Amino acid sequence: MTARRRLVLAGSVAGAAIVALDGTVLTVVQPTLQRELGASLAQVQWTSTAYLVAVASLLVSAGRIGDRYGHQRVFALGMLGFGAASAGIGLASGVGWVIGLRVVQGVFGALLQPATLGMLRAAFPPDRLGMPIAVRTSVIGIAAAAGPLVGGVLVTAVGWRAVFFLHVVPSFVCGVLALTVREPEHKAAKGIRFDLPGALLLALALAALIQALVDLPGSAGALVVSVPAGVGFVCHERRTAHPLLPPDVVGSAAIRGALGMLLAASAAFSGTLFVVTYFLQDAVGLSPFQSALRGLPLAGAMVLAAPGCAVVLRRVGARRTAGVAMVVVASGVLVLSRASGTVAVCGGFALLGAGFGTVMVAATQVVVREAAVEAAGVAGGLKQTVVNVGPTLGVAAGSALMAASGREWALGVLAAVALTGALACLVLPGRTVASLTHPPVTGDRAGVPARR
């Protein structure tokens, strides 16, 4: 691996880890933040919702900007802005400032997330993407698992503001380093015209959709906005000469299948975590720390499964790998639907983590690899959008089903969702495409400019 590729991989992993850590550490901060700032419960919930709405609504557009102006430049801007917003939150004098700066943080988070995948696609040939993506996924798992523990220590020892200052130095360092690494120019990307009307329609549709899912059941108003905006976006994309979503991306059956699989897997995964955590703390009577300990096998299995998946993908292809992984996810959900003892709960979490870690690597590799270099940002933005919408949908469904019918019924439905995602695996590439023996790819699609 060349020095440039090592730096690109390090930047991609660091950016993804910072975002993952920020997402999980906030849950520990919110109770203390509420007390010290004198905020209401609704205001504290908006510290999460405001970020989620901002980031999810802008990911695809941010990916397109990266395709046009260079992923490393956009990544650097995203990291520097994310760090500055984090510092501002740490200095905020009231909850209103926290919410506003979380929106700003979400905007910059949207810039950097697709860029972390776009940089990998540009730096590595398609047949060498598996392991970098696996490393990225493993680090995300570690960061997500470490978030509550790190947050708990910092809040107890220093205060809630320290949690946001935690991101400042790494973000600035990564942003500055990204500016020092020269990014190869791709001639095809220079001709991209940014579809501003399409970007606005998509942002409106996604923002309203996320708000509707978060605000269930009182979400009729948001759906009234989301549905027409979504229909308007589709109609606009069909007419415009320069669509936000390139035809070769949305027209790829493999990419659509990977996104569908990832939507089902992330919904089942996050919905299950919500339901089981609620069950362990409310019905079983465990403390948050005790329930977090029982979830450690999930993080461990996810971290171990990711690099193993990269090897399996080369041997059997994405179709079989992802199909089996989706069944493993469903099996883990079903085990947790009846588990109450420590061994059974840990075993269910281990199955869930192993399956989901494998799905993440397989789906990400298919999406990034199938897209041309000049559309890698859009593909990465679509993937990250699904990763944000899926969990929101899963938690909303899990919460509603658990309230209506109990844990076993809620998790049974979520297991069925995971199994339906296995059907999407049928359109993924088989062994001949995912192996190392396929015909070499040349030119821009290989991540290296063609010789003239």
Short mmCIF file of N, CA, C and O in Angstrom, two decimals, residues 95-216:
data_model
loop_
_atom_site.label_atom_id
_atom_site.label_comp_id
_atom_site.label_asym_id
_atom_site.label_seq_id
_atom_site.Cartn_x
_atom_site.Cartn_y
_atom_site.Cartn_z
N VAL A 95 -29.48 25.96 25.83
CA VAL A 95 -29.84 24.81 25.00
C VAL A 95 -30.19 25.25 23.58
O VAL A 95 -30.02 24.48 22.62
N GLY A 96 -30.68 26.48 23.41
CA GLY A 96 -30.95 26.99 22.07
C GLY A 96 -29.70 27.03 21.21
O GLY A 96 -29.74 26.66 20.03
N TRP A 97 -28.60 27.47 21.79
CA TRP A 97 -27.32 27.46 21.08
C TRP A 97 -26.88 26.04 20.76
O TRP A 97 -26.33 25.78 19.68
N VAL A 98 -27.09 25.12 21.69
CA VAL A 98 -26.71 23.72 21.45
C VAL A 98 -27.48 23.17 20.25
O VAL A 98 -26.89 22.54 19.35
N ILE A 99 -28.79 23.41 20.21
CA ILE A 99 -29.60 22.90 19.11
C ILE A 99 -29.17 23.52 17.79
O ILE A 99 -28.99 22.82 16.77
N GLY A 100 -28.98 24.84 17.77
CA GLY A 100 -28.56 25.51 16.55
C GLY A 100 -27.21 25.02 16.04
O GLY A 100 -27.03 24.78 14.84
N LEU A 101 -26.27 24.85 16.96
CA LEU A 101 -24.94 24.37 16.57
C LEU A 101 -24.94 22.89 16.19
O LEU A 101 -24.08 22.45 15.43
N ARG A 102 -25.89 22.13 16.72
CA ARG A 102 -26.03 20.75 16.28
C ARG A 102 -26.48 20.69 14.82
O ARG A 102 -26.08 19.80 14.07
N VAL A 103 -27.31 21.65 14.40
CA VAL A 103 -27.67 21.74 12.99
C VAL A 103 -26.43 22.03 12.14
O VAL A 103 -26.19 21.38 11.11
N VAL A 104 -25.62 22.99 12.59
CA VAL A 104 -24.38 23.31 11.88
C VAL A 104 -23.46 22.09 11.84
O VAL A 104 -22.86 21.77 10.79
N GLN A 105 -23.36 21.40 12.95
CA GLN A 105 -22.54 20.19 13.01
C GLN A 105 -23.06 19.14 12.03
O GLN A 105 -22.28 18.44 11.38
N GLY A 106 -24.38 19.04 11.91
CA GLY A 106 -24.97 18.09 10.96
C GLY A 106 -24.65 18.43 9.52
O GLY A 106 -24.42 17.54 8.70
N VAL A 107 -24.63 19.72 9.20
CA VAL A 107 -24.28 20.14 7.83
C VAL A 107 -22.86 19.71 7.49
O VAL A 107 -22.61 19.14 6.42
N PHE A 108 -21.94 19.97 8.39
CA PHE A 108 -20.55 19.58 8.12
C PHE A 108 -20.36 18.06 8.20
O PHE A 108 -19.54 17.49 7.48
N GLY A 109 -21.14 17.41 9.07
CA GLY A 109 -21.11 15.95 9.11
C GLY A 109 -21.58 15.36 7.80
O GLY A 109 -21.05 14.33 7.34
N ALA A 110 -22.57 15.99 7.18
CA ALA A 110 -23.05 15.53 5.87
C ALA A 110 -21.98 15.69 4.80
O ALA A 110 -21.87 14.88 3.88
N LEU A 111 -21.17 16.74 4.90
CA LEU A 111 -20.10 16.93 3.92
C LEU A 111 -19.03 15.85 4.03
O LEU A 111 -18.54 15.33 3.01
N LEU A 112 -18.66 15.50 5.24
CA LEU A 112 -17.51 14.60 5.39
C LEU A 112 -17.87 13.12 5.20
O LEU A 112 -17.02 12.33 4.79
N GLN A 113 -19.11 12.72 5.49
CA GLN A 113 -19.42 11.29 5.46
C GLN A 113 -19.33 10.67 4.07
O GLN A 113 -18.65 9.65 3.89
N PRO A 114 -19.98 11.21 3.03
CA PRO A 114 -19.79 10.61 1.70
C PRO A 114 -18.35 10.72 1.21
O PRO A 114 -17.88 9.86 0.47
N ALA A 115 -17.67 11.78 1.64
CA ALA A 115 -16.28 11.96 1.21
C ALA A 115 -15.38 10.84 1.73
O ALA A 115 -14.41 10.48 1.06
N THR A 116 -15.68 10.29 2.90
CA THR A 116 -14.84 9.21 3.42
C THR A 116 -14.89 7.99 2.51
O THR A 116 -13.90 7.26 2.39
N LEU A 117 -16.03 7.76 1.86
CA LEU A 117 -16.13 6.66 0.90
C LEU A 117 -15.62 7.07 -0.47
O LEU A 117 -15.00 6.26 -1.18
N GLY A 118 -15.90 8.30 -0.88
CA GLY A 118 -15.41 8.77 -2.17
C GLY A 118 -13.90 8.76 -2.25
O GLY A 118 -13.33 8.43 -3.29
N MET A 119 -13.23 9.12 -1.17
CA MET A 119 -11.76 9.09 -1.15
C MET A 119 -11.23 7.68 -1.34
O MET A 119 -10.26 7.46 -2.06
N LEU A 120 -11.88 6.71 -0.69
CA LEU A 120 -11.45 5.31 -0.84
C LEU A 120 -11.64 4.85 -2.28
O LEU A 120 -10.77 4.17 -2.84
N ARG A 121 -12.77 5.19 -2.87
CA ARG A 121 -13.05 4.76 -4.25
C ARG A 121 -12.05 5.35 -5.22
O ARG A 121 -11.65 4.70 -6.20
N ALA A 122 -11.62 6.58 -4.98
CA ALA A 122 -10.66 7.23 -5.86
C ALA A 122 -9.24 6.72 -5.65
O ALA A 122 -8.45 6.69 -6.60
N ALA A 123 -8.92 6.31 -4.44
CA ALA A 123 -7.53 5.93 -4.12
C ALA A 123 -7.24 4.46 -4.36
O ALA A 123 -6.10 4.10 -4.66
N PHE A 124 -8.25 3.58 -4.23
CA PHE A 124 -8.02 2.14 -4.33
C PHE A 124 -8.68 1.57 -5.58
O PHE A 124 -9.81 1.97 -5.92
N PRO A 125 -8.02 0.64 -6.26
CA PRO A 125 -8.68 -0.06 -7.37
C PRO A 125 -9.88 -0.84 -6.87
O PRO A 125 -9.93 -1.22 -5.69
N PRO A 126 -10.87 -1.11 -7.72
CA PRO A 126 -12.07 -1.81 -7.26
C PRO A 126 -11.80 -3.15 -6.59
O PRO A 126 -12.49 -3.52 -5.64
N ASP A 127 -10.79 -3.89 -7.07
CA ASP A 127 -10.53 -5.21 -6.50
C ASP A 127 -9.76 -5.15 -5.19
O ASP A 127 -9.44 -6.19 -4.60
N ARG A 128 -9.48 -3.94 -4.69
CA ARG A 128 -8.78 -3.81 -3.41
C ARG A 128 -9.56 -2.97 -2.40
O ARG A 128 -9.00 -2.48 -1.42
N LEU A 129 -10.84 -2.81 -2.65
CA LEU A 129 -11.66 -2.00 -1.75
C LEU A 129 -12.13 -2.76 -0.51
O LEU A 129 -12.50 -2.15 0.49
N GLY A 130 -12.16 -4.09 -0.60
CA GLY A 130 -12.74 -4.88 0.49
C GLY A 130 -12.11 -4.63 1.84
O GLY A 130 -12.81 -4.34 2.83
N MET A 131 -10.79 -4.72 1.92
CA MET A 131 -10.14 -4.58 3.21
C MET A 131 -10.20 -3.16 3.77
O MET A 131 -10.45 -2.98 4.97
N PRO A 132 -9.97 -2.11 2.95
CA PRO A 132 -10.15 -0.75 3.50
C PRO A 132 -11.55 -0.52 4.06
O PRO A 132 -11.71 0.10 5.12
N ILE A 133 -12.57 -1.00 3.36
CA ILE A 133 -13.94 -0.84 3.85
C ILE A 133 -14.14 -1.65 5.13
O ILE A 133 -14.84 -1.21 6.06
N ALA A 134 -13.53 -2.83 5.20
CA ALA A 134 -13.64 -3.65 6.41
C ALA A 134 -12.97 -2.97 7.60
O ALA A 134 -13.52 -2.97 8.72
N VAL A 135 -11.81 -2.38 7.38
CA VAL A 135 -11.14 -1.65 8.46
C VAL A 135 -12.00 -0.48 8.93
O VAL A 135 -12.17 -0.24 10.14
N ARG A 136 -12.57 0.24 7.98
CA ARG A 136 -13.45 1.37 8.31
C ARG A 136 -14.64 0.90 9.14
O ARG A 136 -15.00 1.53 10.14
N THR A 137 -15.26 -0.21 8.74
CA THR A 137 -16.41 -0.72 9.48
C THR A 137 -16.03 -1.18 10.88
O THR A 137 -16.77 -0.94 11.84
N SER A 138 -14.88 -1.83 11.02
CA SER A 138 -14.44 -2.28 12.34
C SER A 138 -14.22 -1.11 13.29
O SER A 138 -14.62 -1.14 14.45
N VAL A 139 -13.59 -0.06 12.78
CA VAL A 139 -13.33 1.11 13.62
C VAL A 139 -14.63 1.80 14.00
O VAL A 139 -14.78 2.29 15.12
N ILE A 140 -15.60 1.85 13.08
CA ILE A 140 -16.91 2.41 13.40
C ILE A 140 -17.54 1.62 14.55
O ILE A 140 -18.11 2.20 15.48
N GLY A 141 -17.44 0.29 14.49
CA GLY A 141 -17.98 -0.53 15.56
C GLY A 141 -17.32 -0.26 16.90
O GLY A 141 -17.99 -0.17 17.94
N ILE A 142 -16.00 -0.10 16.87
CA ILE A 142 -15.27 0.19 18.12
C ILE A 142 -15.68 1.55 18.67
O ILE A 142 -15.93 1.71 19.87
N ALA A 143 -15.76 2.54 17.78
CA ALA A 143 -16.12 3.89 18.22
C ALA A 143 -17.54 3.92 18.78
O ALA A 143 -17.81 4.56 19.81
N ALA A 144 -18.47 3.23 18.11
CA ALA A 144 -19.86 3.22 18.58
C ALA A 144 -19.97 2.54 19.95
O ALA A 144 -20.73 2.98 20.82
N ALA A 145 -19.20 1.47 20.14
CA ALA A 145 -19.24 0.78 21.43
C ALA A 145 -18.55 1.59 22.53
O ALA A 145 -18.98 1.57 23.69
N ALA A 146 -17.50 2.31 22.15
CA ALA A 146 -16.76 3.07 23.15
C ALA A 146 -17.46 4.35 23.55
O ALA A 146 -17.20 4.90 24.63
N GLY A 147 -18.37 4.85 22.69
CA GLY A 147 -19.03 6.11 22.95
C GLY A 147 -19.67 6.24 24.32
O GLY A 147 -19.36 7.17 25.08
N PRO A 148 -20.58 5.32 24.69
CA PRO A 148 -21.21 5.43 26.01
C PRO A 148 -20.21 5.35 27.16
O PRO A 148 -20.37 6.04 28.18
N LEU A 149 -19.18 4.51 27.02
CA LEU A 149 -18.20 4.37 28.09
C LEU A 149 -17.36 5.64 28.22
O LEU A 149 -17.15 6.15 29.32
N VAL A 150 -16.87 6.15 27.08
CA VAL A 150 -16.07 7.37 27.10
C VAL A 150 -16.90 8.55 27.60
O VAL A 150 -16.45 9.36 28.43
N GLY A 151 -18.14 8.62 27.11
CA GLY A 151 -19.02 9.70 27.54
C GLY A 151 -19.30 9.66 29.03
O GLY A 151 -19.30 10.69 29.70
N GLY A 152 -19.53 8.46 29.55
CA GLY A 152 -19.79 8.33 30.97
C GLY A 152 -18.63 8.79 31.83
O GLY A 152 -18.81 9.48 32.84
N VAL A 153 -17.42 8.43 31.41
CA VAL A 153 -16.23 8.83 32.16
C VAL A 153 -16.05 10.34 32.13
O VAL A 153 -15.80 10.99 33.15
N LEU A 154 -16.18 10.94 30.93
CA LEU A 154 -15.97 12.38 30.79
C LEU A 154 -17.03 13.18 31.53
O LEU A 154 -16.72 14.18 32.19
N VAL A 155 -18.29 12.77 31.41
CA VAL A 155 -19.36 13.50 32.10
C VAL A 155 -19.17 13.44 33.60
O VAL A 155 -19.36 14.44 34.31
N THR A 156 -18.77 12.28 34.11
CA THR A 156 -18.58 12.12 35.55
C THR A 156 -17.37 12.90 36.06
O THR A 156 -17.43 13.57 37.10
N ALA A 157 -16.27 12.85 35.30
CA ALA A 157 -15.04 13.45 35.78
C ALA A 157 -14.91 14.93 35.46
O ALA A 157 -14.35 15.70 36.24
N VAL A 158 -15.41 15.37 34.31
CA VAL A 158 -15.19 16.73 33.85
C VAL A 158 -16.50 17.50 33.65
O VAL A 158 -16.62 18.65 34.06
N GLY A 159 -17.47 16.87 33.02
CA GLY A 159 -18.73 17.54 32.70
C GLY A 159 -19.13 17.27 31.27
O GLY A 159 -18.33 16.79 30.45
N TRP A 160 -20.37 17.63 30.92
CA TRP A 160 -20.89 17.29 29.59
C TRP A 160 -20.18 18.03 28.47
O TRP A 160 -20.08 17.54 27.34
N ARG A 161 -19.63 19.21 28.75
CA ARG A 161 -18.97 19.98 27.70
C ARG A 161 -17.71 19.27 27.18
O ARG A 161 -17.34 19.42 26.02
N ALA A 162 -17.07 18.50 28.05
CA ALA A 162 -15.85 17.80 27.64
C ALA A 162 -16.10 16.81 26.52
O ALA A 162 -15.21 16.52 25.70
N VAL A 163 -17.32 16.27 26.45
CA VAL A 163 -17.65 15.30 25.41
C VAL A 163 -17.56 15.94 24.03
O VAL A 163 -17.10 15.31 23.06
N PHE A 164 -17.98 17.18 23.90
CA PHE A 164 -17.92 17.85 22.60
C PHE A 164 -16.51 18.36 22.30
O PHE A 164 -16.09 18.37 21.14
N PHE A 165 -15.78 18.79 23.31
CA PHE A 165 -14.39 19.18 23.09
C PHE A 165 -13.53 17.98 22.65
O PHE A 165 -12.47 18.17 22.04
N LEU A 166 -14.00 16.77 22.93
CA LEU A 166 -13.27 15.56 22.56
C LEU A 166 -13.03 15.48 21.05
O LEU A 166 -12.00 14.96 20.61
N HIS A 167 -13.96 16.02 20.26
CA HIS A 167 -13.85 15.92 18.79
C HIS A 167 -12.99 17.01 18.18
O HIS A 167 -12.60 16.89 17.01
N VAL A 168 -12.69 18.06 18.91
CA VAL A 168 -12.12 19.26 18.30
C VAL A 168 -10.74 19.01 17.72
O VAL A 168 -10.50 19.24 16.51
N VAL A 169 -9.81 18.54 18.53
CA VAL A 169 -8.44 18.36 18.05
C VAL A 169 -8.34 17.32 16.94
O VAL A 169 -7.73 17.59 15.88
N PRO A 170 -8.94 16.11 17.07
CA PRO A 170 -8.86 15.15 15.97
C PRO A 170 -9.47 15.69 14.68
O PRO A 170 -8.94 15.43 13.59
N SER A 171 -10.57 16.44 14.78
CA SER A 171 -11.20 16.98 13.57
C SER A 171 -10.29 17.98 12.87
O SER A 171 -10.13 17.95 11.64
N PHE A 172 -9.69 18.88 13.63
CA PHE A 172 -8.80 19.86 13.03
C PHE A 172 -7.55 19.20 12.43
O PHE A 172 -7.10 19.57 11.34
N VAL A 173 -7.00 18.23 13.14
CA VAL A 173 -5.80 17.54 12.63
C VAL A 173 -6.12 16.83 11.32
O VAL A 173 -5.39 16.93 10.33
N CYS A 174 -7.24 16.08 11.28
CA CYS A 174 -7.61 15.36 10.06
C CYS A 174 -7.91 16.33 8.91
O CYS A 174 -7.55 16.07 7.76
N GLY A 175 -8.58 17.44 9.23
CA GLY A 175 -8.89 18.41 8.19
C GLY A 175 -7.65 19.02 7.58
O GLY A 175 -7.54 19.15 6.34
N VAL A 176 -6.68 19.40 8.42
CA VAL A 176 -5.45 20.00 7.92
C VAL A 176 -4.64 18.99 7.12
O VAL A 176 -4.11 19.30 6.04
N LEU A 177 -4.54 17.75 7.61
CA LEU A 177 -3.79 16.73 6.89
C LEU A 177 -4.41 16.43 5.53
O LEU A 177 -3.69 16.20 4.55
N ALA A 178 -5.76 16.45 5.46
CA ALA A 178 -6.42 16.19 4.18
C ALA A 178 -6.06 17.24 3.14
O ALA A 178 -5.99 16.94 1.95
N LEU A 179 -5.81 18.45 3.59
CA LEU A 179 -5.43 19.51 2.66
C LEU A 179 -4.01 19.35 2.14
O LEU A 179 -3.65 19.93 1.11
N THR A 180 -3.19 18.58 2.85
CA THR A 180 -1.80 18.40 2.44
C THR A 180 -1.61 17.26 1.46
O THR A 180 -0.56 17.17 0.83
N VAL A 181 -2.60 16.38 1.32
CA VAL A 181 -2.49 15.24 0.41
C VAL A 181 -3.11 15.62 -0.93
O VAL A 181 -4.28 15.98 -1.00
N ARG A 182 -2.34 15.51 -1.98
CA ARG A 182 -2.83 15.90 -3.31
C ARG A 182 -3.83 14.88 -3.82
O ARG A 182 -3.56 13.68 -3.82
N GLU A 183 -4.97 15.37 -4.26
CA GLU A 183 -6.00 14.51 -4.79
C GLU A 183 -5.96 14.52 -6.31
O GLU A 183 -5.93 15.59 -6.92
N PRO A 184 -5.93 13.34 -6.95
CA PRO A 184 -5.91 13.32 -8.42
C PRO A 184 -7.20 13.89 -8.99
O PRO A 184 -8.28 13.62 -8.50
N GLU A 185 -7.06 14.67 -10.03
CA GLU A 185 -8.24 15.26 -10.67
C GLU A 185 -8.83 14.25 -11.66
O GLU A 185 -8.12 13.54 -12.35
N HIS A 186 -10.14 14.22 -11.72
CA HIS A 186 -10.83 13.36 -12.67
C HIS A 186 -11.56 14.26 -13.67
O HIS A 186 -12.45 15.02 -13.30
N LYS A 187 -11.16 14.14 -14.93
CA LYS A 187 -11.69 15.05 -15.94
C LYS A 187 -13.22 14.95 -16.04
O LYS A 187 -13.90 15.95 -16.25
N ALA A 188 -13.76 13.73 -15.87
CA ALA A 188 -15.21 13.56 -16.01
C ALA A 188 -15.96 14.33 -14.94
O ALA A 188 -17.08 14.78 -15.16
N ALA A 189 -15.35 14.45 -13.77
CA ALA A 189 -16.05 15.13 -12.67
C ALA A 189 -16.17 16.63 -12.91
O ALA A 189 -17.06 17.27 -12.35
N LYS A 190 -15.29 17.19 -13.74
CA LYS A 190 -15.32 18.64 -13.94
C LYS A 190 -16.56 19.08 -14.71
O LYS A 190 -16.96 20.23 -14.64
N GLY A 191 -17.15 18.19 -15.47
CA GLY A 191 -18.32 18.56 -16.25
C GLY A 191 -19.62 18.44 -15.50
O GLY A 191 -20.69 18.71 -16.07
N ILE A 192 -19.58 18.07 -14.23
CA ILE A 192 -20.81 17.91 -13.46
C ILE A 192 -21.41 19.27 -13.13
O ILE A 192 -20.72 20.16 -12.64
N ARG A 193 -22.69 19.43 -13.41
CA ARG A 193 -23.42 20.62 -12.98
C ARG A 193 -24.27 20.24 -11.78
O ARG A 193 -24.98 19.24 -11.80
N PHE A 194 -24.19 21.04 -10.76
CA PHE A 194 -24.92 20.73 -9.53
C PHE A 194 -26.39 21.05 -9.73
O PHE A 194 -26.78 22.16 -10.12
N ASP A 195 -27.24 20.08 -9.45
CA ASP A 195 -28.69 20.20 -9.62
C ASP A 195 -29.29 20.81 -8.35
O ASP A 195 -29.73 20.09 -7.45
N LEU A 196 -29.30 22.13 -8.28
CA LEU A 196 -29.79 22.81 -7.08
C LEU A 196 -31.28 22.56 -6.81
O LEU A 196 -31.65 22.26 -5.68
N PRO A 197 -32.17 22.66 -7.81
CA PRO A 197 -33.59 22.36 -7.52
C PRO A 197 -33.79 20.94 -7.01
O PRO A 197 -34.57 20.71 -6.07
N GLY A 198 -33.09 19.99 -7.61
CA GLY A 198 -33.20 18.61 -7.15
C GLY A 198 -32.68 18.45 -5.74
O GLY A 198 -33.27 17.73 -4.92
N ALA A 199 -31.57 19.13 -5.44
CA ALA A 199 -31.01 19.04 -4.09
C ALA A 199 -31.98 19.61 -3.05
O ALA A 199 -32.14 19.04 -1.96
N LEU A 200 -32.62 20.73 -3.38
CA LEU A 200 -33.57 21.33 -2.44
C LEU A 200 -34.79 20.44 -2.23
O LEU A 200 -35.26 20.27 -1.10
N LEU A 201 -35.32 19.86 -3.30
CA LEU A 201 -36.48 18.98 -3.18
C LEU A 201 -36.15 17.73 -2.38
O LEU A 201 -36.93 17.29 -1.51
N LEU A 202 -34.97 17.14 -2.63
CA LEU A 202 -34.59 15.95 -1.89
C LEU A 202 -34.35 16.27 -0.42
O LEU A 202 -34.76 15.49 0.46
N ALA A 203 -33.69 17.39 -0.15
CA ALA A 203 -33.45 17.78 1.24
C ALA A 203 -34.76 17.98 1.98
O ALA A 203 -34.92 17.53 3.13
N LEU A 204 -35.73 18.63 1.33
CA LEU A 204 -37.03 18.85 1.96
C LEU A 204 -37.75 17.54 2.22
O LEU A 204 -38.31 17.33 3.31
N ALA A 205 -37.72 16.63 1.25
CA ALA A 205 -38.39 15.35 1.41
C ALA A 205 -37.78 14.52 2.53
O ALA A 205 -38.49 13.94 3.36
N LEU A 206 -36.46 14.48 2.58
CA LEU A 206 -35.78 13.67 3.60
C LEU A 206 -35.91 14.30 4.99
O LEU A 206 -36.12 13.59 5.98
N ALA A 207 -35.77 15.61 5.07
CA ALA A 207 -35.89 16.28 6.37
C ALA A 207 -37.28 16.05 6.96
O ALA A 207 -37.43 15.74 8.15
N ALA A 208 -38.32 16.19 6.13
CA ALA A 208 -39.68 15.97 6.61
C ALA A 208 -39.91 14.51 6.97
O ALA A 208 -40.61 14.20 7.94
N LEU A 209 -39.33 13.59 6.18
CA LEU A 209 -39.49 12.17 6.48
C LEU A 209 -38.86 11.81 7.82
O LEU A 209 -39.46 11.10 8.64
N ILE A 210 -37.63 12.28 8.05
CA ILE A 210 -36.96 12.00 9.32
C ILE A 210 -37.75 12.57 10.48
O ILE A 210 -37.96 11.91 11.51
N GLN A 211 -38.24 13.80 10.33
CA GLN A 211 -39.04 14.41 11.38
C GLN A 211 -40.31 13.62 11.64
O GLN A 211 -40.74 13.44 12.79
N ALA A 212 -40.93 13.11 10.57
CA ALA A 212 -42.14 12.31 10.73
C ALA A 212 -41.86 11.02 11.49
O ALA A 212 -42.63 10.62 12.37
N LEU A 213 -40.74 10.37 11.19
CA LEU A 213 -40.40 9.12 11.87
C LEU A 213 -40.06 9.36 13.33
O LEU A 213 -40.43 8.57 14.21
N VAL A 214 -39.35 10.44 13.61
CA VAL A 214 -38.97 10.74 14.99
C VAL A 214 -40.19 11.12 15.82
O VAL A 214 -40.28 10.81 17.01
N ASP A 215 -41.15 11.77 15.16
CA ASP A 215 -42.29 12.35 15.88
C ASP A 215 -43.53 11.47 15.87
O ASP A 215 -44.63 11.93 16.18
N LEU A 216 -43.38 10.19 15.48
CA LEU A 216 -44.54 9.30 15.50
C LEU A 216 -45.15 9.26 16.90
O LEU A 216 -44.42 9.22 17.89
#
